[in-house]
XYZ file of C-alpha atoms in Angstrom:
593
model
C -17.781 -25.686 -7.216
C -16.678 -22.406 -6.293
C -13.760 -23.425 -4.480
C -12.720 -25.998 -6.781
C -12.538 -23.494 -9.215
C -10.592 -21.425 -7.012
C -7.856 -24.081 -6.104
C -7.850 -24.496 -9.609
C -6.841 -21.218 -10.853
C -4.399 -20.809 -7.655
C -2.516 -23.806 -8.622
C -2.033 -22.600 -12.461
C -0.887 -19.280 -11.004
C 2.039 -20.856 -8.275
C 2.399 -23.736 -10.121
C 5.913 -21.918 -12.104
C 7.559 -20.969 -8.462
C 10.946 -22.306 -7.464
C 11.504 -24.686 -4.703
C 9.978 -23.280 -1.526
C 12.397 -22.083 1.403
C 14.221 -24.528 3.495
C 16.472 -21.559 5.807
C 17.155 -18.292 6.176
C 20.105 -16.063 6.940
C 20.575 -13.489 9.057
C 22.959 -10.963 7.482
C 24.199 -8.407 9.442
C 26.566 -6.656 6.492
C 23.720 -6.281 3.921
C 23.115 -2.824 4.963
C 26.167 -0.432 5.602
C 27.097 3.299 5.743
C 25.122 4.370 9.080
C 26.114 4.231 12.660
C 22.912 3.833 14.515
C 21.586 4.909 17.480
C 18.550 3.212 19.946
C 14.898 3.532 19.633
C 12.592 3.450 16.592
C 11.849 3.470 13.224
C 9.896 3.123 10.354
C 11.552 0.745 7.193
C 10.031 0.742 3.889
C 11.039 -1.725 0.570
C 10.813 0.265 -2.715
C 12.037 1.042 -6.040
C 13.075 4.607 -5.571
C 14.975 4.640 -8.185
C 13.130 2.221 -10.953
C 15.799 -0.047 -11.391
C 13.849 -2.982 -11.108
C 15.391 -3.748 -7.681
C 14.246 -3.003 -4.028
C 15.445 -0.008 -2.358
C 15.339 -0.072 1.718
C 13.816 3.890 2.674
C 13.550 5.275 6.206
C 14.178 8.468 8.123
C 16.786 8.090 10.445
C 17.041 6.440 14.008
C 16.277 7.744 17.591
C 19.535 10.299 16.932
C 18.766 11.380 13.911
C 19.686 14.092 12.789
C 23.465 13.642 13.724
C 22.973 13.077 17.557
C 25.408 10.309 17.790
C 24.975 9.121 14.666
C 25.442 9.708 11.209
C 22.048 9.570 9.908
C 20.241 12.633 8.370
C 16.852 13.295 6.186
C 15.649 10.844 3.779
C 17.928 7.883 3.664
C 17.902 4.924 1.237
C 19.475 1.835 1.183
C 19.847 1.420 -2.853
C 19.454 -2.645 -3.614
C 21.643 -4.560 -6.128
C 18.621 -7.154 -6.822
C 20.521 -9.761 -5.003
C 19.908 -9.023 -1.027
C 24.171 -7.806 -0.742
C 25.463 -4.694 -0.343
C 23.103 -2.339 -0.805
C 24.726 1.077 -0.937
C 23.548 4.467 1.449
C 22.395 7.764 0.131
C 20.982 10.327 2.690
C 19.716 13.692 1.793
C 18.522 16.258 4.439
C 18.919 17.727 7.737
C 16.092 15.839 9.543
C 14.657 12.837 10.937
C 13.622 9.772 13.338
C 10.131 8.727 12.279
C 8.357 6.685 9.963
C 7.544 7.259 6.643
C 5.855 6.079 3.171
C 6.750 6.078 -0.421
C 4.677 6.891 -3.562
C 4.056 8.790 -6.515
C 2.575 11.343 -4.440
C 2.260 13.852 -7.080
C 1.412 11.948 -10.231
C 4.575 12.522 -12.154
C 5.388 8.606 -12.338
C 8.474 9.087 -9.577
C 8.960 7.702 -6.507
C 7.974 10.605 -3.645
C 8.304 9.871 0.216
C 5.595 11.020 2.938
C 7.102 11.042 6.847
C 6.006 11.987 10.207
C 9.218 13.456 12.282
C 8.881 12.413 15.796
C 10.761 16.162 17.066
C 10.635 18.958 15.274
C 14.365 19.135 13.502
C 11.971 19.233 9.903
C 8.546 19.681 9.975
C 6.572 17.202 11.989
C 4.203 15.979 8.877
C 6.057 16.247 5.332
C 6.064 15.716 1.939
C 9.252 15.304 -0.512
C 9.068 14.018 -4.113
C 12.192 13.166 -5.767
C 13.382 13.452 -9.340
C 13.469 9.580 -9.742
C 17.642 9.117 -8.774
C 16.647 8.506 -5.273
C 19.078 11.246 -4.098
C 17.402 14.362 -5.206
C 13.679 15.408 -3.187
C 12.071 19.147 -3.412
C 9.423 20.245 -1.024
C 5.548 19.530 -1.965
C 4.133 19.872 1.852
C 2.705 23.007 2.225
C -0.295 22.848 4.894
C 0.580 19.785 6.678
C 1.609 19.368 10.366
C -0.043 22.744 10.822
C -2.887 22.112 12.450
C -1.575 22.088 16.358
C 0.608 19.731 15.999
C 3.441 20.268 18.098
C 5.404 16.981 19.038
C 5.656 13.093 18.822
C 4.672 12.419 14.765
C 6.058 9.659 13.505
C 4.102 6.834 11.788
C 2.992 7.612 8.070
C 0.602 5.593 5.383
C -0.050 6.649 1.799
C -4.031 5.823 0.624
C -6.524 7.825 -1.793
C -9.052 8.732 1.220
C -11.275 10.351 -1.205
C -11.034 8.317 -4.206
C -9.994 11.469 -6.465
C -6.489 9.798 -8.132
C -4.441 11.144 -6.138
C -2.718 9.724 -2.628
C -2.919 11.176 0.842
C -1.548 11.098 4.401
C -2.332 9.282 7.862
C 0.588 10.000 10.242
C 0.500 8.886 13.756
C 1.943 9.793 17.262
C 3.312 8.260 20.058
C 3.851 8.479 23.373
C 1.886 11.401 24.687
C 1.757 12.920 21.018
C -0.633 14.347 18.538
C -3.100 11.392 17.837
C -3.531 10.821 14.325
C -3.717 13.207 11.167
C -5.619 12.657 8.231
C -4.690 15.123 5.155
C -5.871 15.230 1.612
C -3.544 16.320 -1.352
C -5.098 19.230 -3.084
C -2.614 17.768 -6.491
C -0.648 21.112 -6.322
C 1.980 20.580 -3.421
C -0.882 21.783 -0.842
C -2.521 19.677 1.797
C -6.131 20.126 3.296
C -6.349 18.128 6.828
C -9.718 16.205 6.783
C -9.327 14.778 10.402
C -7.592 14.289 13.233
C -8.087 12.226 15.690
C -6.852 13.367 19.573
C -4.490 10.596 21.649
C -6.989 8.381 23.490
C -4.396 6.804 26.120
C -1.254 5.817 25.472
C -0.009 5.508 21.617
C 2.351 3.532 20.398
C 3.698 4.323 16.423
C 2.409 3.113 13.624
C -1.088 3.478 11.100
C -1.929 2.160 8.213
C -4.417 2.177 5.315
C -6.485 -0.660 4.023
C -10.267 -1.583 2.879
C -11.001 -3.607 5.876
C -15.302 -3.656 5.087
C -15.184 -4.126 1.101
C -16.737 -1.039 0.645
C -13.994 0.165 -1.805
C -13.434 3.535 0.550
C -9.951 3.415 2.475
C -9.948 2.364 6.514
C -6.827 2.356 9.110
C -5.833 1.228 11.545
C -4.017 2.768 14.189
C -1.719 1.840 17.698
C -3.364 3.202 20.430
C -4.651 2.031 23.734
C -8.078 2.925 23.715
C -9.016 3.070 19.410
C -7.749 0.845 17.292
C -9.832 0.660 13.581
C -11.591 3.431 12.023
C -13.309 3.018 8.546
C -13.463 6.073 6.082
C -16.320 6.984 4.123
C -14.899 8.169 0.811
C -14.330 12.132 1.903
C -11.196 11.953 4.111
C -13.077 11.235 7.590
C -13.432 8.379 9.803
C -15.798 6.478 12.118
C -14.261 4.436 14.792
C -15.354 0.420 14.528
C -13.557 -1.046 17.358
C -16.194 -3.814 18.595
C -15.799 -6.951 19.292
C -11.402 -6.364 19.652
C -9.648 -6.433 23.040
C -9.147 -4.360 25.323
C -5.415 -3.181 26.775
C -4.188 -2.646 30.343
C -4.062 0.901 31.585
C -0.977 2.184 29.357
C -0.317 -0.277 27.073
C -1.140 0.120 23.360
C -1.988 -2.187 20.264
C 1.774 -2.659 19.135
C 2.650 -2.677 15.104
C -0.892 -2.618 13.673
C -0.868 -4.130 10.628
C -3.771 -5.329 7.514
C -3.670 -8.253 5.060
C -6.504 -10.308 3.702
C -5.997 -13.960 5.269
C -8.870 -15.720 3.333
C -8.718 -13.995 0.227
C -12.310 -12.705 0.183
C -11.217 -9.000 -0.862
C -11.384 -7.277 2.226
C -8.542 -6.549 4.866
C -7.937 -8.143 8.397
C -6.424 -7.096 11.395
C -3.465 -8.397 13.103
C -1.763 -6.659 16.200
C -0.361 -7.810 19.473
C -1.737 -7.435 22.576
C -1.693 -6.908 26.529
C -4.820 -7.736 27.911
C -6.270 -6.717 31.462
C -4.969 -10.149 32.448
C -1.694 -8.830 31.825
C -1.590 -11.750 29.169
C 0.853 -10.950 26.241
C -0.383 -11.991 22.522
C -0.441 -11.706 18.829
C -4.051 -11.221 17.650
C -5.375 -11.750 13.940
C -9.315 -10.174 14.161
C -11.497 -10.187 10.965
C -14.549 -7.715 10.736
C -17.950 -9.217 10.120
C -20.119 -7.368 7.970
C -22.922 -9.624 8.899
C -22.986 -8.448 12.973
C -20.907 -5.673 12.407
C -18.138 -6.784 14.676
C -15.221 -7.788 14.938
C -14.550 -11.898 14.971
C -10.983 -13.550 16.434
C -8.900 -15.282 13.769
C -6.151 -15.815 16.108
C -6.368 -19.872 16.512
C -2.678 -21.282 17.321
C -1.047 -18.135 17.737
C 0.699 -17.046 20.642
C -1.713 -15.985 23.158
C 0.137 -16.637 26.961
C 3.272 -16.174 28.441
C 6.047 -12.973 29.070
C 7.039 -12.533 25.357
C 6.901 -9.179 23.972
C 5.701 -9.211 20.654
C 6.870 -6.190 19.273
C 6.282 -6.653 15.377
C 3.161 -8.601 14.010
C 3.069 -8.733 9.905
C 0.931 -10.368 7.756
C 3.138 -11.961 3.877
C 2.562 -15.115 2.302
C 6.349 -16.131 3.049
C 5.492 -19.684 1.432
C 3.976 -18.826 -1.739
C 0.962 -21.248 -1.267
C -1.322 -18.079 -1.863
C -2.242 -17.653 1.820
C -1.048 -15.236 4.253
C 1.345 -16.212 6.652
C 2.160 -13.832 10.146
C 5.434 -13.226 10.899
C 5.923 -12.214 14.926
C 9.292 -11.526 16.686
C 9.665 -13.414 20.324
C 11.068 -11.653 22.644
C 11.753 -14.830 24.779
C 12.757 -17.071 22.658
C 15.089 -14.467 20.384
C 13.469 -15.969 17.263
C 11.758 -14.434 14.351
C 8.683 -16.986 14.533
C 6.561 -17.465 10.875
C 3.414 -18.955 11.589
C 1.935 -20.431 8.497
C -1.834 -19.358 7.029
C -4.315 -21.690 5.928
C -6.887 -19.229 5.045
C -8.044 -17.584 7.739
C -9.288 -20.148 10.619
C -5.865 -21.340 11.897
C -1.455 -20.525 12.171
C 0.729 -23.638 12.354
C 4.385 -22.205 13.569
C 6.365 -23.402 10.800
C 9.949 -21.865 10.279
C 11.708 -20.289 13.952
C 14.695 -18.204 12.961
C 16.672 -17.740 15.750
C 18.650 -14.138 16.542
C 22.562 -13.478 17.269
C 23.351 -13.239 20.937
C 23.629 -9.811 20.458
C 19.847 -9.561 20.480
C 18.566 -7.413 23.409
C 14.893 -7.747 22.930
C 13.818 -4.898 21.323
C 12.057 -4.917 17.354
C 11.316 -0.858 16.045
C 10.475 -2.092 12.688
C 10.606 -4.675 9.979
C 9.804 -4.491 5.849
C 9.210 -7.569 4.015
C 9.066 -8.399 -0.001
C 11.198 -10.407 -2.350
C 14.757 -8.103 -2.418
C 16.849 -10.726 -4.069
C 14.583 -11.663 -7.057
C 14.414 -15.514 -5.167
C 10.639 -15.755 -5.459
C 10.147 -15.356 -1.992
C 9.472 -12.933 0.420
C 12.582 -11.645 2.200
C 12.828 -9.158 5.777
C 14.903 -6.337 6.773
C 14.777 -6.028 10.475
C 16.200 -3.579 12.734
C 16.710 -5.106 16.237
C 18.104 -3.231 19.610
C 21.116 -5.073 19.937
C 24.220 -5.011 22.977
C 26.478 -3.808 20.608
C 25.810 -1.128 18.741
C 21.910 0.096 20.095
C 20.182 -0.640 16.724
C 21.430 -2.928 14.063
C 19.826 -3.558 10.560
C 19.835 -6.803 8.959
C 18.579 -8.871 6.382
C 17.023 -11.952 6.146
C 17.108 -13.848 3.618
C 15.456 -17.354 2.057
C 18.156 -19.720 0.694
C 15.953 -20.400 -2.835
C 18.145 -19.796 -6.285
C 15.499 -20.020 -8.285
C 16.240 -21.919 -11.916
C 13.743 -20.621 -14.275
C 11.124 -17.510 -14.200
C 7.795 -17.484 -12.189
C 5.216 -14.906 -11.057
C 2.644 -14.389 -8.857
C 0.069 -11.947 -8.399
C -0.536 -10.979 -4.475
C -2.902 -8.065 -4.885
C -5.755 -7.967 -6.084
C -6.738 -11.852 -5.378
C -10.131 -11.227 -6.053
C -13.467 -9.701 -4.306
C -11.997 -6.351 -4.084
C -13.597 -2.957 -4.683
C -12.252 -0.532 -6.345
C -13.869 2.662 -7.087
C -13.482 4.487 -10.763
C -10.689 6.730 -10.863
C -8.888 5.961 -7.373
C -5.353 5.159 -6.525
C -4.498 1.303 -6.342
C -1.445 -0.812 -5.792
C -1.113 -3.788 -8.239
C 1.552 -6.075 -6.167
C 3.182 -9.165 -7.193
C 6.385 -11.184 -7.025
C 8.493 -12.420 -9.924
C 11.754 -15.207 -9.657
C 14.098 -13.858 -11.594
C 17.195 -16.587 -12.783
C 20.772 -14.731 -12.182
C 19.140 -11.635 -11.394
C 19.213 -10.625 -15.519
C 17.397 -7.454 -16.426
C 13.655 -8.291 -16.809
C 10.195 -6.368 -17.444
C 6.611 -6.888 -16.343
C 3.647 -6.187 -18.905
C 0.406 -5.284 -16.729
C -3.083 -5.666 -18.364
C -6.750 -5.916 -17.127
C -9.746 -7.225 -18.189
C -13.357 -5.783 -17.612
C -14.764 -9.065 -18.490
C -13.314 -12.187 -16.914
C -10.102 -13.499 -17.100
C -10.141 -14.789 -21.119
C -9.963 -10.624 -22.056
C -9.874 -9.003 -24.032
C -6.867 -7.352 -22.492
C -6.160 -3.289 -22.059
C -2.302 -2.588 -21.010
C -1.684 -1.047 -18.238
C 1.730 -1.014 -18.726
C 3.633 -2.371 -21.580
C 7.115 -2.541 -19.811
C 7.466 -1.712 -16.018
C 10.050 -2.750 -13.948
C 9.873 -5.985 -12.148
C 9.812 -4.612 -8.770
C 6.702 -6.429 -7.551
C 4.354 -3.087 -7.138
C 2.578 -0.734 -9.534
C 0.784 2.746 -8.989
C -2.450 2.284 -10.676
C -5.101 4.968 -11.105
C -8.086 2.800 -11.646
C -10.171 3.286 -14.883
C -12.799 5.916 -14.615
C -15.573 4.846 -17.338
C -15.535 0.717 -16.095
C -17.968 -0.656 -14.413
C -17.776 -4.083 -13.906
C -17.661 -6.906 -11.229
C -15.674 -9.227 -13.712
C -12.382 -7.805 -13.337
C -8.480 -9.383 -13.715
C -5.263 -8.236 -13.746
C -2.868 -10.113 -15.540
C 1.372 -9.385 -15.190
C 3.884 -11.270 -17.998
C 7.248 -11.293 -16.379
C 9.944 -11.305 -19.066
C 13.333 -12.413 -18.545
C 15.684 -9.809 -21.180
C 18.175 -11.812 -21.558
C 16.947 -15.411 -21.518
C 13.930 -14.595 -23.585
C 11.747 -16.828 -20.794
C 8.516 -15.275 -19.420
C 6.446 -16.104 -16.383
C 2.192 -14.872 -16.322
C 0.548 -14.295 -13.338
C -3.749 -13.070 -12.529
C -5.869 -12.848 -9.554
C -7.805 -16.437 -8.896
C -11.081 -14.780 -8.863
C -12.809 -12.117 -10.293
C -12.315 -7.845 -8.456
C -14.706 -5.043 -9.447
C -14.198 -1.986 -10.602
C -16.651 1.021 -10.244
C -18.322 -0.309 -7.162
C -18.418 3.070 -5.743
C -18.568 5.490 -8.782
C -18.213 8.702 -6.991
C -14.590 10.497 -6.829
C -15.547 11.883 -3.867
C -17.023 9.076 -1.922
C -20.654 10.230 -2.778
C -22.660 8.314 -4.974
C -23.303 9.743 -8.272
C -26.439 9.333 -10.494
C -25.202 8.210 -13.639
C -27.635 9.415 -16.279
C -28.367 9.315 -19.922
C -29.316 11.634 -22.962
C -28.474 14.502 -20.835
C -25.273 15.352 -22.994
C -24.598 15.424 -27.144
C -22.363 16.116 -29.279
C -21.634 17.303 -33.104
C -19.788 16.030 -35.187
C -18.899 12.597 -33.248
C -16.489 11.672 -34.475
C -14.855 14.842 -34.171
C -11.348 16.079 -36.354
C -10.353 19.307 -35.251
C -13.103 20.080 -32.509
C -16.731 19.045 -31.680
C -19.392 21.001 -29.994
C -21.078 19.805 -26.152
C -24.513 20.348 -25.672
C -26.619 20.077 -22.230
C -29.001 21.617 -19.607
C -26.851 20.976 -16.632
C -25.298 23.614 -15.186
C -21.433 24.378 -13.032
C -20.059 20.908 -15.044
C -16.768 19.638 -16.153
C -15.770 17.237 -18.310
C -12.965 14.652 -17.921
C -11.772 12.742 -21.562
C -10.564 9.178 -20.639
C -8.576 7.093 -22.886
C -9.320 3.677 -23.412
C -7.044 2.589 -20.629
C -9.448 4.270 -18.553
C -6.695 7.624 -17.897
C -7.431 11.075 -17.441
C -6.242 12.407 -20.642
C -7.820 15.517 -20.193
C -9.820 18.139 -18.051
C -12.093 21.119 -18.519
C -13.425 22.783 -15.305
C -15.982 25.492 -14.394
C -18.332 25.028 -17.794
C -21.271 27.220 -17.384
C -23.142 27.804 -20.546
C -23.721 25.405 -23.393
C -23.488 24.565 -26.344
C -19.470 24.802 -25.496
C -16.902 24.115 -28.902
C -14.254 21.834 -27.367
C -11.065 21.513 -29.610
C -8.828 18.449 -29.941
C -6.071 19.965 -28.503
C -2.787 17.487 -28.661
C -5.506 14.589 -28.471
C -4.697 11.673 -30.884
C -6.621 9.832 -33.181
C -8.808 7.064 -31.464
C -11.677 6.464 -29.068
C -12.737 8.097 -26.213
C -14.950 8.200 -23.138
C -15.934 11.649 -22.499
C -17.527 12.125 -19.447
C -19.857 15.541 -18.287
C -20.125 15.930 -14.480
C -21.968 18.080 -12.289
C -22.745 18.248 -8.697
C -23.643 14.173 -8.193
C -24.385 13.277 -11.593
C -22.988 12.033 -14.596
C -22.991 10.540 -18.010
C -20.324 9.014 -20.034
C -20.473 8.843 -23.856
C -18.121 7.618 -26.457
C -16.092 10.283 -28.134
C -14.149 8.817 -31.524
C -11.028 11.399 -32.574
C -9.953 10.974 -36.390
């Protein structure tokens, strides 16, 4: 019955998309303004600039900064919303490496996190921009400072320690640094929490993901010898690698990458491969939480043969609901999409062949809907004959007709602890790419409501920076988007097929509190001008959440009681106030008039 419902509520939520995609395009003159150079990259798809349309972000190639090239410090593509001529800003004298974008220091802008590969910058940094995309100020004091001294380059965004508030994995390669875990101490300073020494060859990217559904933030990581390590809540790591492959003597995992493939709520791991064999493949492994290994998923993908597989992505390019891999072939020159049907087996469905020009080489792809089709689009950069490096686009051929949505994260079984940084993702058609709007709401208890906004109007860029309730608790959990088309008036809604909880790990710091009762009052409740706290805890602090479960205000370092807490610039209406101290803590309802 389960899974009827299931089908069932994935069918109402896909049942508005357009026509699914018949070709693609390569377009070489999407992306213009840089003269690039050989070797690799990092590409990221965002709204920098909160247009509503994709952005394409990275940090230079190999010759950046200026060694014959152009290319300098942060540099982004800005996006039209119809996949053509997106237009260059670059800002900085740095670069070459990877990087990540987020609202890294909670001001509701668009920030960027990099590794630099040499040391033109620093090697680990932080930049948060003013929300034009062309303006970034410094907020990385502490990182890269802890003996790093070449070779950084891959970066991920994830809350480690479930505090709010997003922190940094950056990776090495070649015979580099390892990987660097730091934790954002909110006020432009960075604490590393671990690092992680090379362990054989390296090769460039990490990134975060929940890959045992225990709600704390995992990675994964290219390297010969390590490959998965699962986080506890406080910023460090155990390594989990059994049960996956091993590599010949200096080869690494290449583009490591995490996706959920059977929609269960937790992430799996895809990655290509050179065995001991010498045997080339692409790999999709899924850990079991039953043996507590690691179990191949990688039925009907490529597994023999002298093909370098030098990207391996998981996106649901069909819109079915399931997670497709996309793989590049070095032999056959082909982008090759290899179509999900949940987890136990890939069908190769669409091969998209490459210009002659090709020469065999992929440093990095990015892949979400940049033309407002419906459908998941990819900017590649390939090594090419010509020019060493040349960045295209690839597009679907859908025009979609009317407007449809669809959630992609969460899908249901997640975990997501209270007060945590989460990504809400989804993808909206958009008819003549007119100005639109996405309202975001959840529900505590199932997917009838009632509803709680998240956000009343965001733009309909398919991703939104949530910091998860802090007073829910609740295995019943939806998100539901309404896409809005402003100037046809048509709308398109969107919510996860099953149920994701919320508080499944309570603790802001990854350990478990005690949540308690009676051990906190207070008079006059409800309060007008101010109310007075009374308790027999000691060292507490109190956090005021408003009812769509945000921080609205903090007071640290209480140590005596009764304490008179005034309303302050609070408005009129209810409340959670919540009294902390070391691992306990109790929530009451606090009404303002």
């Amino acid at each position: 019955m389960k899974k009827v419902l299931f089908l069932t509520a994935l069918f109402l939520q896909y049942a508005g998309m357009n026509a699914q995609p018949t070709n693609y395009t390569v377009d070489a003159n999407a992306f213009l303004g840089a003269s690039l150079e050989g070797g690799n990259t990092q590409l990221r798809l965002a709204d920098v600039n909160q247009d509503g349309h994709l952005d394409l972000v990275s940090i230079g190639d190999h010759g950046s900064p200026n060694i014959n090239t152009n290319q300098h410090g942060v540099m982004v593509y800005f996006g039209n919303g119809t996949g053509t001529s997106f237009t260059l800003s670059m800002n900085g004298g740095f670069g070459y490496g990877g990087c990540a974008v987020g609202d890294i220091n909670n001001d509701g802008k668009q920030d960027i996190a990099f590794g630099c590969h040499h040391a033109a910058g620093k090697l680990i940094d932080v930049q948060v921009g003013n929300g034009s995309g062309t303006s970034w100020s410094a907020y990385g004091t502490g990182l890269g400072s802890n003996g790093e001294t070449w070779g950084m380059f891959g970066t991920d965004l994830g809350d480690v320690n479930n505090d709010g508030w997003l922190d940094i994995a950056s990776n090495s390669f070649g015979n580099g640094n390892g990987v660097r875990i730091y934790k954002n101490n909110q006020d432009g300073s960075w604490t590393q929490t671990a690092a992680y020494a090379k362990a054989g060859n390296v090769s460039r990217y990490v990134k975060f993901g929940d890959i045992d559904g225990d709600g704390n933030m995992d990675f994964v990581v290219s390297n010969e010898l390590v490959a998965a390590y699962f986080g506890n809540g406080t910023g460090t790591f155990t390594n989990k690698d059994n049960g996956l492959p091993v590599t010949i003597s200096g080869a690494a995992y290449e583009d490591v990458s995490l996706g959920d493939i059977d929609n269960d709520g937790d992430d799996d791991f895809i990655f290509s491969n050179w065995s001991p064999a010498g045997i080339r493949s692409v790999n999709v492994y899924k850990w079991n939480k039953g043996t507590q290994t690691w179990d191949n998923n990688s039925t009907g993908l490529p597994t023999s043969g002298s093909a370098f597989f030098y990207i391996n992505r998981f996106a649901d390019m069909d819109m079915d609901g399931y997670l497709d891999v996309i793989t590049m072939n070095s032999d056959t020159k082909a982008l090759e999409i290899y179509k999900g049907n949940g987890g136990t087996s890939w069908i190769l469905n669409k091969s998209i062949p490459f210009p002659n020009t090709y020469a065999g080489q992929v440093p990095d792809i990015a892949i979400d809907d940049v033309n407002h089709s419906g459908y998941p689009d990819i900017a590649m950069m390939y090594s090419s004959t010509v020019t060493a490096n040349t960045l295209v686009l690839i597009k679907d051929d859908v025009i979609p007709s009317a407007m449809s949505a669809a959630l992609t994260y969460p899908k249901g079984g997640e975990c997501w602890p209270n007060n945590a940084v989460r990504f809400i993702n989804w993808i909206s058609a958009i008819p003549s790419n007119h100005a639109s709007a996405v309202k975001i709401e959840y529900s505590s208890t199932g997917n009838t409501g009632p509803w709680i906004v998240i956000a009343a109007a965001a733009p309909n860029n398919g991703i939104y920076q949530w910091n998860v309730p802090a007073s829910v608790n609740s295995s019943t959990c939806f998100i539901r988007i309404t896409a809005t088309d402003n100037v046809a008036a048509g709308t398109a809604i969107a919510m996860n097929a099953n149920a994701f909880s919320i508080g499944c790990n309570a603790s802001t710091t990854g350990v478990n509190e005690q949540v308690l009762s009676g051990a906190v009052s207070m008079f006059p409740n409800p309060m007008n001008e101010s109310t007075v706290i009374n308790s027999d805890w000691k060292n507490c602090s109190v956090n005021i959440v408003d009812v769509t479960g945000n921080i609205v205000r903090q007071i640290s370092d209480i140590d005596q009681f009764p304490y008179s807490m005034d309303r302050g610039n609070l408005a009129s209406g209810v409340y959670i106030l919540e009294l902390r101290s070391a691992n306990k803590v109790e929530r009451k309802k606090l009404i303002i008039e």
